[in-house]
Coordinates of C-alpha atoms in Angstrom, one line a residue:
M9 CA 0.0 0.1 0.1
V10 CA 1.3 3.5 -1.0
T11 CA 1.0 6.2 1.5
D12 CA 1.9 9.9 0.7
S13 CA 4.3 11.2 3.3
N14 CA 6.7 14.2 3.7
L15 CA 9.1 12.4 5.8
P16 CA 11.4 11.2 2.8
L17 CA 11.6 14.8 1.9
F18 CA 12.5 15.9 5.4
A19 CA 15.1 13.2 6.0
M20 CA 16.7 14.4 2.5
L21 CA 16.5 18.1 3.0
V22 CA 17.6 18.4 6.7
S23 CA 21.3 18.2 6.0
L24 CA 21.1 20.4 3.0
L25 CA 19.4 23.2 5.0
A26 CA 22.1 23.0 7.7
V27 CA 24.8 24.0 5.1
P28 CA 24.2 27.8 5.3
G29 CA 24.4 27.6 9.2
I30 CA 27.6 25.7 9.0
I31 CA 29.1 28.3 6.6
A32 CA 27.9 31.4 8.6
L33 CA 29.4 29.8 11.8
G34 CA 32.6 29.0 10.2
K35 CA 34.7 31.2 12.7
R36 CA 33.0 29.6 15.7
P37 CA 33.8 25.9 15.3
N38 CA 31.8 24.6 18.4
A39 CA 28.6 26.3 17.0
R40 CA 29.4 25.1 13.5
E41 CA 29.7 21.6 14.7
A42 CA 26.6 21.9 16.9
V43 CA 24.6 22.7 13.7
T44 CA 26.0 19.4 12.1
F45 CA 24.9 17.4 15.2
V46 CA 21.5 18.9 15.1
A47 CA 21.2 18.1 11.3
A48 CA 22.4 14.6 11.9
F49 CA 20.3 13.6 14.8
A50 CA 17.2 15.1 13.0
K51 CA 17.9 13.1 9.8
F52 CA 18.3 9.9 11.9
G53 CA 15.0 10.9 13.6
F54 CA 13.1 11.4 10.3
V55 CA 14.4 7.9 9.0
L56 CA 13.4 6.2 12.3
A57 CA 10.1 7.7 12.1
M58 CA 9.4 6.0 8.7
L59 CA 10.3 2.5 10.3
P60 CA 7.1 1.4 11.5
A61 CA 5.1 2.2 8.5
V62 CA 7.6 0.4 6.3
L63 CA 7.8 -2.5 8.6
D64 CA 4.0 -2.6 8.4
G65 CA 4.2 -3.2 4.5
K66 CA 3.5 0.3 3.4
L67 CA 5.4 2.2 0.8
L68 CA 6.0 6.0 1.6
R69 CA 5.7 8.2 -1.3
Y70 CA 6.7 12.0 -1.8
C71 CA 6.3 13.6 -5.4
F72 CA 8.1 16.8 -6.3
F73 CA 6.9 17.5 -9.9
E74 CA 7.0 15.8 -13.3
I75 CA 10.3 16.4 -15.2
L76 CA 8.8 15.1 -18.4
P77 CA 5.2 13.7 -19.0
G78 CA 5.1 10.4 -17.0
V79 CA 8.7 11.0 -15.3
P80 CA 8.1 12.6 -12.0
L81 CA 10.8 13.5 -9.5
E82 CA 9.7 11.2 -6.8
F83 CA 10.7 9.5 -3.6
R84 CA 9.4 6.0 -2.7
V85 CA 10.7 4.3 0.5
D86 CA 10.8 0.6 0.8
G87 CA 12.6 -2.0 2.9
L88 CA 15.9 -1.8 0.8
G89 CA 15.8 2.0 0.7
L90 CA 15.2 2.4 4.5
A91 CA 17.8 -0.2 5.6
F92 CA 20.5 1.8 3.5
A93 CA 19.1 5.2 4.9
L94 CA 19.4 3.8 8.5
V95 CA 23.0 2.8 7.9
A96 CA 24.0 6.1 6.3
S97 CA 22.2 8.4 8.6
G98 CA 23.2 6.5 11.8
L99 CA 26.8 6.5 10.8
W100 CA 26.8 10.0 9.9
I101 CA 26.4 10.9 13.7
V102 CA 29.2 8.7 14.6
T103 CA 31.3 10.0 11.7
S104 CA 30.8 13.6 12.6
V105 CA 32.1 13.0 16.2
Y106 CA 35.2 11.2 14.6
A107 CA 35.7 14.1 12.1
I108 CA 35.9 16.7 14.8
G109 CA 38.6 14.6 16.7
Y110 CA 40.6 13.9 13.6
M111 CA 40.3 17.4 11.8
R112 CA 41.3 19.3 15.0
G113 CA 43.9 16.7 16.0
A114 CA 45.5 16.6 12.7
G115 CA 45.2 20.4 12.3
E116 CA 43.5 20.2 9.0
G117 CA 42.6 23.5 7.3
N118 CA 39.4 24.4 5.5
Q119 CA 37.1 22.6 8.0
T120 CA 34.0 24.7 7.5
R121 CA 34.1 23.6 3.8
F122 CA 34.6 20.0 4.8
F123 CA 31.6 19.9 7.1
A124 CA 29.5 21.8 4.6
F125 CA 30.1 19.4 1.7
F126 CA 29.9 16.4 4.3
A127 CA 26.3 17.5 4.9
V128 CA 25.5 17.9 1.1
S129 CA 26.8 14.5 0.4
L130 CA 24.5 13.1 3.1
S131 CA 21.4 14.8 1.3
A132 CA 22.5 13.2 -2.0
T133 CA 22.8 9.8 -0.3
M134 CA 19.3 10.1 1.1
G135 CA 18.1 11.0 -2.3
V136 CA 19.6 7.9 -3.8
A137 CA 18.1 5.7 -0.9
F138 CA 14.6 7.1 -1.5
A139 CA 14.5 7.4 -5.2
G140 CA 11.1 6.1 -6.5
I141 CA 12.0 6.2 -10.3
L142 CA 15.2 5.5 -12.1
F143 CA 15.9 9.1 -13.3
T144 CA 15.6 10.4 -9.6
L145 CA 18.3 7.8 -8.7
Y146 CA 20.5 9.0 -11.5
L147 CA 20.2 12.6 -10.5
F148 CA 21.1 12.2 -7.0
Y149 CA 23.9 9.7 -7.8
E150 CA 25.6 12.4 -9.9
M151 CA 24.8 15.1 -7.0
L152 CA 26.9 12.7 -4.6
S153 CA 29.8 12.5 -7.1
L154 CA 30.0 16.4 -7.4
S155 CA 29.5 16.9 -3.7
T156 CA 32.2 14.6 -2.7
Y157 CA 34.8 15.9 -5.1
P158 CA 35.9 18.8 -2.8
L159 CA 36.2 16.3 0.1
V160 CA 38.5 14.2 -2.0
T161 CA 40.6 17.1 -2.9
H162 CA 40.5 18.7 0.6
H163 CA 44.3 19.0 1.0
G164 CA 44.7 20.9 -2.4
D165 CA 48.2 19.5 -3.1
R166 CA 49.3 17.8 -6.4
E167 CA 48.4 14.5 -5.0
A168 CA 44.9 15.6 -4.0
R169 CA 44.2 17.2 -7.2
S170 CA 45.4 14.2 -9.2
G171 CA 43.3 11.9 -7.1
G172 CA 40.4 14.2 -7.4
R173 CA 40.6 14.2 -11.2
T174 CA 40.6 10.4 -11.3
Y175 CA 37.7 10.5 -8.9
L176 CA 35.7 12.7 -10.8
S177 CA 36.5 11.7 -14.4
H178 CA 35.9 7.9 -13.5
L179 CA 32.5 8.6 -11.8
L180 CA 31.1 11.1 -14.1
G181 CA 32.6 9.6 -17.3
T182 CA 31.2 6.0 -16.5
S183 CA 27.8 7.4 -15.5
I184 CA 27.3 9.5 -18.5
A185 CA 28.9 7.2 -21.0
F186 CA 27.1 4.0 -19.8
A187 CA 24.3 4.7 -17.2
L188 CA 22.6 7.7 -18.8
P189 CA 22.2 6.0 -22.3
A190 CA 20.9 2.7 -20.4
I191 CA 18.3 4.9 -18.7
L192 CA 17.3 6.5 -22.0
Y193 CA 17.2 3.1 -23.6
T194 CA 14.9 1.8 -20.9
W195 CA 12.6 4.8 -21.2
V196 CA 12.2 4.3 -24.9
K197 CA 11.7 0.6 -24.5
T198 CA 9.1 0.9 -21.9
G199 CA 7.3 3.7 -23.5
G200 CA 8.3 6.2 -20.7
D201 CA 8.0 4.0 -17.6
L202 CA 11.0 4.5 -15.1
S203 CA 9.1 3.8 -12.0
F204 CA 10.3 1.2 -9.3
S205 CA 6.6 0.6 -8.4
G206 CA 4.5 -2.2 -9.7
G207 CA 7.4 -4.7 -10.4
A208 CA 10.5 -4.6 -12.4
I209 CA 10.6 -2.0 -15.2
L210 CA 11.3 -4.4 -17.9
A211 CA 9.6 -7.3 -16.5
G212 CA 7.1 -7.5 -19.4
T213 CA 9.6 -6.9 -22.3
D214 CA 11.5 -9.5 -24.4
L215 CA 14.9 -8.0 -25.0
G216 CA 16.9 -11.2 -25.9
Y217 CA 20.1 -12.4 -24.3
L218 CA 22.6 -10.1 -25.9
P219 CA 20.8 -6.9 -25.4
T220 CA 19.9 -7.8 -22.0
V221 CA 23.5 -8.5 -21.1
V222 CA 24.8 -5.3 -22.7
L223 CA 22.1 -3.2 -21.0
L224 CA 22.9 -5.0 -17.6
L225 CA 26.6 -4.2 -17.9
A226 CA 26.0 -0.6 -18.9
F227 CA 24.2 -0.1 -15.7
A228 CA 26.6 -2.1 -13.5
F229 CA 29.7 -0.2 -15.0
G230 CA 27.8 3.2 -15.4
F231 CA 27.2 3.0 -11.5
S232 CA 30.8 2.7 -11.0
K233 CA 30.9 3.8 -7.4
A234 CA 30.2 -0.1 -7.0
G235 CA 33.9 -0.5 -7.7
L236 CA 33.7 -3.3 -10.2
M237 CA 36.9 -3.9 -12.2
P238 CA 38.0 -2.4 -14.5
F239 CA 36.3 0.8 -13.4
H240 CA 37.7 0.7 -9.8
S241 CA 40.7 2.7 -9.8
W242 CA 39.1 5.8 -8.7
L243 CA 38.6 4.2 -5.1
P244 CA 42.3 3.7 -4.1
G245 CA 43.2 7.1 -5.7
A246 CA 40.6 8.7 -3.4
M247 CA 42.7 7.7 -0.4
V248 CA 44.5 11.1 -0.6
A249 CA 41.5 12.4 1.4
P250 CA 41.4 13.0 5.1
T251 CA 40.4 9.8 6.8
P252 CA 36.9 10.9 7.8
V253 CA 36.3 11.4 4.1
S254 CA 37.9 7.7 3.5
A255 CA 35.4 6.4 6.1
L256 CA 32.5 8.1 4.3
L257 CA 33.5 7.1 0.9
H258 CA 34.4 3.5 1.7
A259 CA 31.9 2.6 4.4
V260 CA 28.8 4.7 4.3
A261 CA 27.8 7.0 1.4
V262 CA 29.7 6.7 -1.9
V263 CA 30.6 2.9 -2.4
K264 CA 27.3 1.9 -0.9
V265 CA 25.4 4.0 -3.2
G266 CA 27.1 2.3 -6.0
V267 CA 26.1 -1.2 -4.9
F268 CA 22.7 0.1 -3.9
C269 CA 22.1 1.2 -7.4
V270 CA 23.1 -2.1 -8.8
I271 CA 20.7 -4.0 -6.4
R272 CA 18.0 -1.6 -7.7
V273 CA 18.9 -2.2 -11.2
V274 CA 18.8 -6.0 -10.9
T275 CA 15.6 -6.1 -8.8
G276 CA 13.8 -3.0 -9.9
V277 CA 14.8 -2.6 -13.6
F278 CA 15.2 -6.1 -14.8
G279 CA 13.7 -8.3 -12.2
T280 CA 15.1 -11.8 -11.1
D281 CA 12.6 -13.7 -13.3
L282 CA 13.8 -12.0 -16.6
L283 CA 17.7 -12.2 -15.8
G284 CA 17.2 -15.9 -14.5
R285 CA 15.1 -16.9 -17.6
L286 CA 17.9 -15.7 -19.9
D287 CA 20.9 -16.6 -17.6
A288 CA 22.1 -13.0 -18.4
N289 CA 22.9 -12.6 -14.7
L290 CA 25.8 -15.0 -14.8
V291 CA 28.0 -12.3 -16.9
L292 CA 27.8 -10.0 -14.0
C293 CA 28.3 -12.8 -11.5
W294 CA 31.7 -13.6 -13.0
I295 CA 32.7 -10.0 -13.4
A296 CA 32.1 -9.6 -9.7
A297 CA 33.8 -12.8 -8.8
F298 CA 37.0 -11.7 -10.7
T299 CA 36.9 -8.5 -8.9
V300 CA 36.5 -10.1 -5.5
L301 CA 39.5 -12.4 -6.0
A302 CA 41.6 -9.8 -7.7
S303 CA 41.2 -7.0 -5.3
S304 CA 41.9 -9.4 -2.4
L305 CA 45.2 -10.3 -3.9
I306 CA 46.1 -6.8 -4.6
A307 CA 45.3 -5.8 -1.0
M308 CA 47.8 -8.4 0.4
S309 CA 50.8 -6.4 -1.4
Q310 CA 49.8 -2.9 -0.1
D311 CA 51.9 -1.4 2.5
S312 CA 49.9 1.6 2.9
L313 CA 47.2 1.0 5.4
K314 CA 44.5 2.9 3.8
R315 CA 45.2 1.6 0.4
R316 CA 45.1 -2.0 1.7
L317 CA 41.6 -1.0 3.2
A318 CA 40.6 0.5 0.0
F319 CA 41.3 -2.6 -2.1
S320 CA 39.7 -4.7 0.6
T321 CA 36.5 -2.4 0.0
I322 CA 36.5 -3.2 -3.7
G323 CA 36.4 -6.8 -3.0
Q324 CA 33.6 -6.6 -0.3
L325 CA 31.5 -4.5 -2.6
S326 CA 31.7 -7.1 -5.3
Y327 CA 30.5 -9.6 -2.6
I328 CA 27.3 -7.6 -2.6
V329 CA 27.0 -7.3 -6.4
L330 CA 27.7 -11.1 -6.7
G331 CA 25.1 -11.9 -4.2
V332 CA 22.3 -10.0 -5.8
A333 CA 23.3 -11.2 -9.4
L334 CA 23.0 -14.8 -8.1
L335 CA 19.3 -14.0 -8.0
A336 CA 18.6 -16.5 -5.2
P337 CA 16.5 -15.1 -2.4
H338 CA 19.1 -15.9 0.3
A339 CA 21.7 -14.4 -1.7
V340 CA 19.8 -11.2 -2.4
Q341 CA 19.1 -11.0 1.3
G342 CA 22.7 -11.5 2.1
S343 CA 23.7 -8.7 -0.2
I344 CA 21.4 -6.2 1.5
L345 CA 22.6 -7.4 4.9
H346 CA 26.3 -7.0 3.9
I347 CA 25.5 -3.2 3.2
A348 CA 25.0 -2.7 6.9
M349 CA 27.6 -5.4 8.3
H350 CA 30.4 -4.2 6.1
A351 CA 29.6 -0.7 6.6
F352 CA 30.1 -0.9 10.4
G353 CA 33.1 -3.2 10.2
K354 CA 35.0 -1.0 7.5
I355 CA 34.2 2.3 8.9
T356 CA 35.8 0.9 12.3
L357 CA 39.0 0.1 10.3
F358 CA 39.2 3.5 8.6
F359 CA 38.6 5.1 12.0
C360 CA 41.3 3.1 13.5
A361 CA 43.7 4.1 10.5
G362 CA 42.9 7.7 11.0
A363 CA 43.4 7.4 14.9
I364 CA 46.8 6.0 14.2
Y365 CA 47.9 8.6 12.0
V366 CA 46.8 11.4 14.5
A367 CA 48.4 9.7 17.5
T368 CA 51.7 8.6 15.8
G369 CA 51.9 10.0 12.3
K370 CA 52.1 6.3 10.8
K371 CA 50.4 5.4 7.6
Y372 CA 52.2 2.1 6.6
V373 CA 51.6 -1.5 7.7
S374 CA 55.3 -2.0 8.2
Q375 CA 55.4 0.8 10.8
L376 CA 52.9 -0.7 13.1
D377 CA 55.1 -3.2 15.1
G378 CA 54.2 -3.1 18.8
L379 CA 51.6 -0.5 18.5
G380 CA 49.0 -2.6 20.2
R381 CA 50.8 -1.7 23.5
A382 CA 50.5 2.0 23.0
M383 CA 47.0 2.0 21.3
P384 CA 45.2 -0.9 22.9
W385 CA 41.7 0.4 22.4
T386 CA 42.4 1.4 18.7
M387 CA 44.0 -1.9 17.8
T388 CA 41.4 -3.9 19.6
A389 CA 38.7 -2.2 17.8
F390 CA 40.7 -2.8 14.6
A391 CA 40.7 -6.5 15.3
I392 CA 37.0 -6.6 15.7
G393 CA 36.5 -4.7 12.4
A394 CA 38.8 -7.0 10.6
M395 CA 37.0 -10.1 12.1
S396 CA 33.6 -8.6 10.8
V397 CA 35.0 -8.1 7.2
I398 CA 36.5 -11.5 7.2
G399 CA 33.2 -13.0 8.5
L400 CA 34.4 -14.6 11.8
P401 CA 32.3 -15.2 15.0
F402 CA 30.9 -13.2 16.7
T403 CA 30.6 -10.5 14.3
G404 CA 27.8 -9.2 12.0
G405 CA 29.8 -9.9 8.9
L406 CA 29.5 -13.7 9.6
L407 CA 25.8 -13.6 9.1
S408 CA 25.7 -11.8 5.8
K409 CA 28.4 -14.1 4.5
I410 CA 26.4 -17.2 5.5
Y411 CA 23.4 -15.8 3.6
L412 CA 25.6 -15.2 0.6
I413 CA 27.0 -18.6 0.7
W414 CA 23.6 -20.2 1.3
G415 CA 22.4 -18.3 -1.7
A416 CA 25.2 -19.5 -4.0
A417 CA 24.3 -23.1 -2.8
D418 CA 20.6 -22.4 -3.5
A419 CA 21.5 -21.3 -7.1
Q420 CA 23.7 -24.3 -7.4
Q421 CA 26.5 -22.1 -8.4
F422 CA 29.2 -24.0 -6.4
A423 CA 32.2 -22.4 -8.2
L424 CA 31.0 -19.0 -7.0
L425 CA 30.5 -20.4 -3.6
C426 CA 34.0 -21.3 -3.7
V427 CA 34.8 -17.6 -4.5
F428 CA 33.1 -16.6 -1.4
L429 CA 35.2 -19.0 0.8
I430 CA 38.4 -18.5 -0.9
S431 CA 38.0 -14.6 -0.6
S432 CA 37.3 -14.8 3.2
I433 CA 40.8 -16.7 3.6
L434 CA 42.5 -14.0 1.5
N435 CA 40.7 -11.4 3.7
G436 CA 42.5 -13.0 6.8
V437 CA 45.8 -13.2 4.8
Y438 CA 45.8 -9.4 4.5
F439 CA 44.3 -8.5 7.9
F440 CA 46.0 -10.9 10.3
P441 CA 49.6 -9.6 9.5
I442 CA 48.6 -6.2 10.7
L443 CA 47.3 -7.6 14.1
H444 CA 50.4 -9.8 14.4
R445 CA 52.6 -6.7 13.9
A446 CA 50.6 -4.7 16.4
F447 CA 50.3 -7.2 19.2
F448 CA 52.9 -9.8 18.9
R449 CA 56.1 -8.0 17.4
A450 CA 58.5 -5.8 19.3
P451 CA 58.7 -2.1 18.2
D452 CA 61.5 -1.1 15.8
E453 CA 64.7 -0.4 17.4
G454 CA 64.8 3.0 19.0
V455 CA 61.0 3.0 19.3
T456 CA 59.5 2.5 22.7
Y457 CA 55.8 2.2 23.8
D458 CA 56.0 2.2 27.4
R459 CA 52.8 4.2 28.0
V460 CA 49.3 4.3 26.4
A461 CA 49.0 7.1 23.9
E462 CA 45.7 6.8 22.1
A463 CA 44.2 9.5 19.7
P464 CA 41.8 12.2 21.2
L465 CA 38.7 10.8 22.8
A466 CA 36.8 12.1 19.8
C467 CA 38.6 9.8 17.7
V468 CA 38.5 6.8 20.1
I469 CA 34.8 6.9 21.2
P470 CA 33.5 6.5 17.6
L471 CA 35.8 3.7 16.6
A472 CA 34.9 1.8 20.0
V473 CA 31.1 2.5 19.2
T474 CA 31.3 1.0 15.7
A475 CA 33.4 -1.9 16.8
A476 CA 30.8 -2.7 19.5
A477 CA 28.2 -2.4 17.0
S478 CA 29.9 -4.9 14.8
I479 CA 29.6 -7.4 17.4
L480 CA 25.9 -6.4 18.5
L481 CA 24.8 -6.8 15.0
F482 CA 25.7 -10.5 15.2
F483 CA 23.4 -11.1 18.2
F484 CA 20.7 -8.4 17.4
P485 CA 20.5 -8.1 13.5
G486 CA 16.6 -8.1 13.6
I487 CA 15.9 -4.8 12.2
F488 CA 18.0 -5.4 9.0
F489 CA 16.7 -9.0 8.8
E490 CA 13.0 -7.6 8.7
L491 CA 13.8 -4.9 6.1
S492 CA 15.7 -7.2 3.8
S493 CA 13.0 -9.9 4.1
L494 CA 10.4 -7.1 3.0
M495 CA 12.5 -6.7 -0.2
I496 CA 12.7 -10.4 -0.9
A497 CA 8.8 -10.6 -0.3
T498 CA 8.2 -8.1 -3.1
E499 CA 10.4 -10.0 -5.5

């Protein structure tokens, strides 16, 4: 049942409306950050307010106006969109606390600009989560690319400008070259229907095998925030940004928007019946599987801690794409669950990387020997985040990976099931050496850790909270299970 509501609009707009206040209070940092927190808590509150109705099986709708006849700019909130919005809006609060500790602790400049564009990017993320038609999804996807560019280039040096050019050219280039033509083709093929309501958009069409595969890949590569190879290099290149930006990019907003769009395309544009009937999904499955394994192998060779985490992110995103491309209900549910489970685990790892840099100035894995003695809270949180990404008990990542493996078995794709298992082993291969260095190796000669020297509390508290959440999600995953089950029920 569709119910008209202003809540999706309020949830999207609140952080956008905070931007003038953030800019006006730029010379009063405490007041500026207070505006950020008011907007963050309000956004999370609006998202929570939609939860009872969505769990009751309702679709919340808000329509702005028609862009073209039959093509309205519209929000429509379902289980998938609300699950993503809960993760993004909840983690914005935690990330804002962390950003204050990091930006001030590291003496970063242009902090007002940082918090302003941070707020804009969260509005764009909500727009994607609540998009009711394909064109709305595309508009907010592009808005997110543009609003995060100043965050990536925050330092303004040659390395930042180079990373920013790669970031923007890859994301805008692929979306304009692939996603936009795919949307226009879909619009023409369906006679102007781009709405996600009423089943998959192309469910009643007969495209044939080759056109379906080409269109599916155009969407998958066009929404390149999903990080599928070969359109992945923007992601490690964006590591020149401050760590709160990396956390935003790799755990909450940007990359999750990419895989969210792929899930929307598979389930809302093509539908599992159409793709399954033609076996067109298997092409996307094997591209994702290659990305999972290749990125894991590359991560093993990275000495830069943030780059190791970046390549880990590429592989984990492809878990989500592979899961939804398998089309089996348990695999699709596992993909939705992994959006949340990976978000909490990976943001913990990036928070820890930033805390290490703020406290010690160290950025490389080879520099971490003995660090667990000086930063026990940070490195313990890192261990928990790594366990969740690997999929070990008792962390949320285990649950989503079980569903992904279960779905691969349901689909009788045992080679792809092995990809999940092998990749999890590789995850351990590139994470456990970090923990071994920190906890079981002596510091380098001339370096002593004779006292605890953690980063500022504003850095340590958020990473402790997200690490604890990674464990709590193993024992209390109910809300995400319910929302993902709603999505499966509509398939």
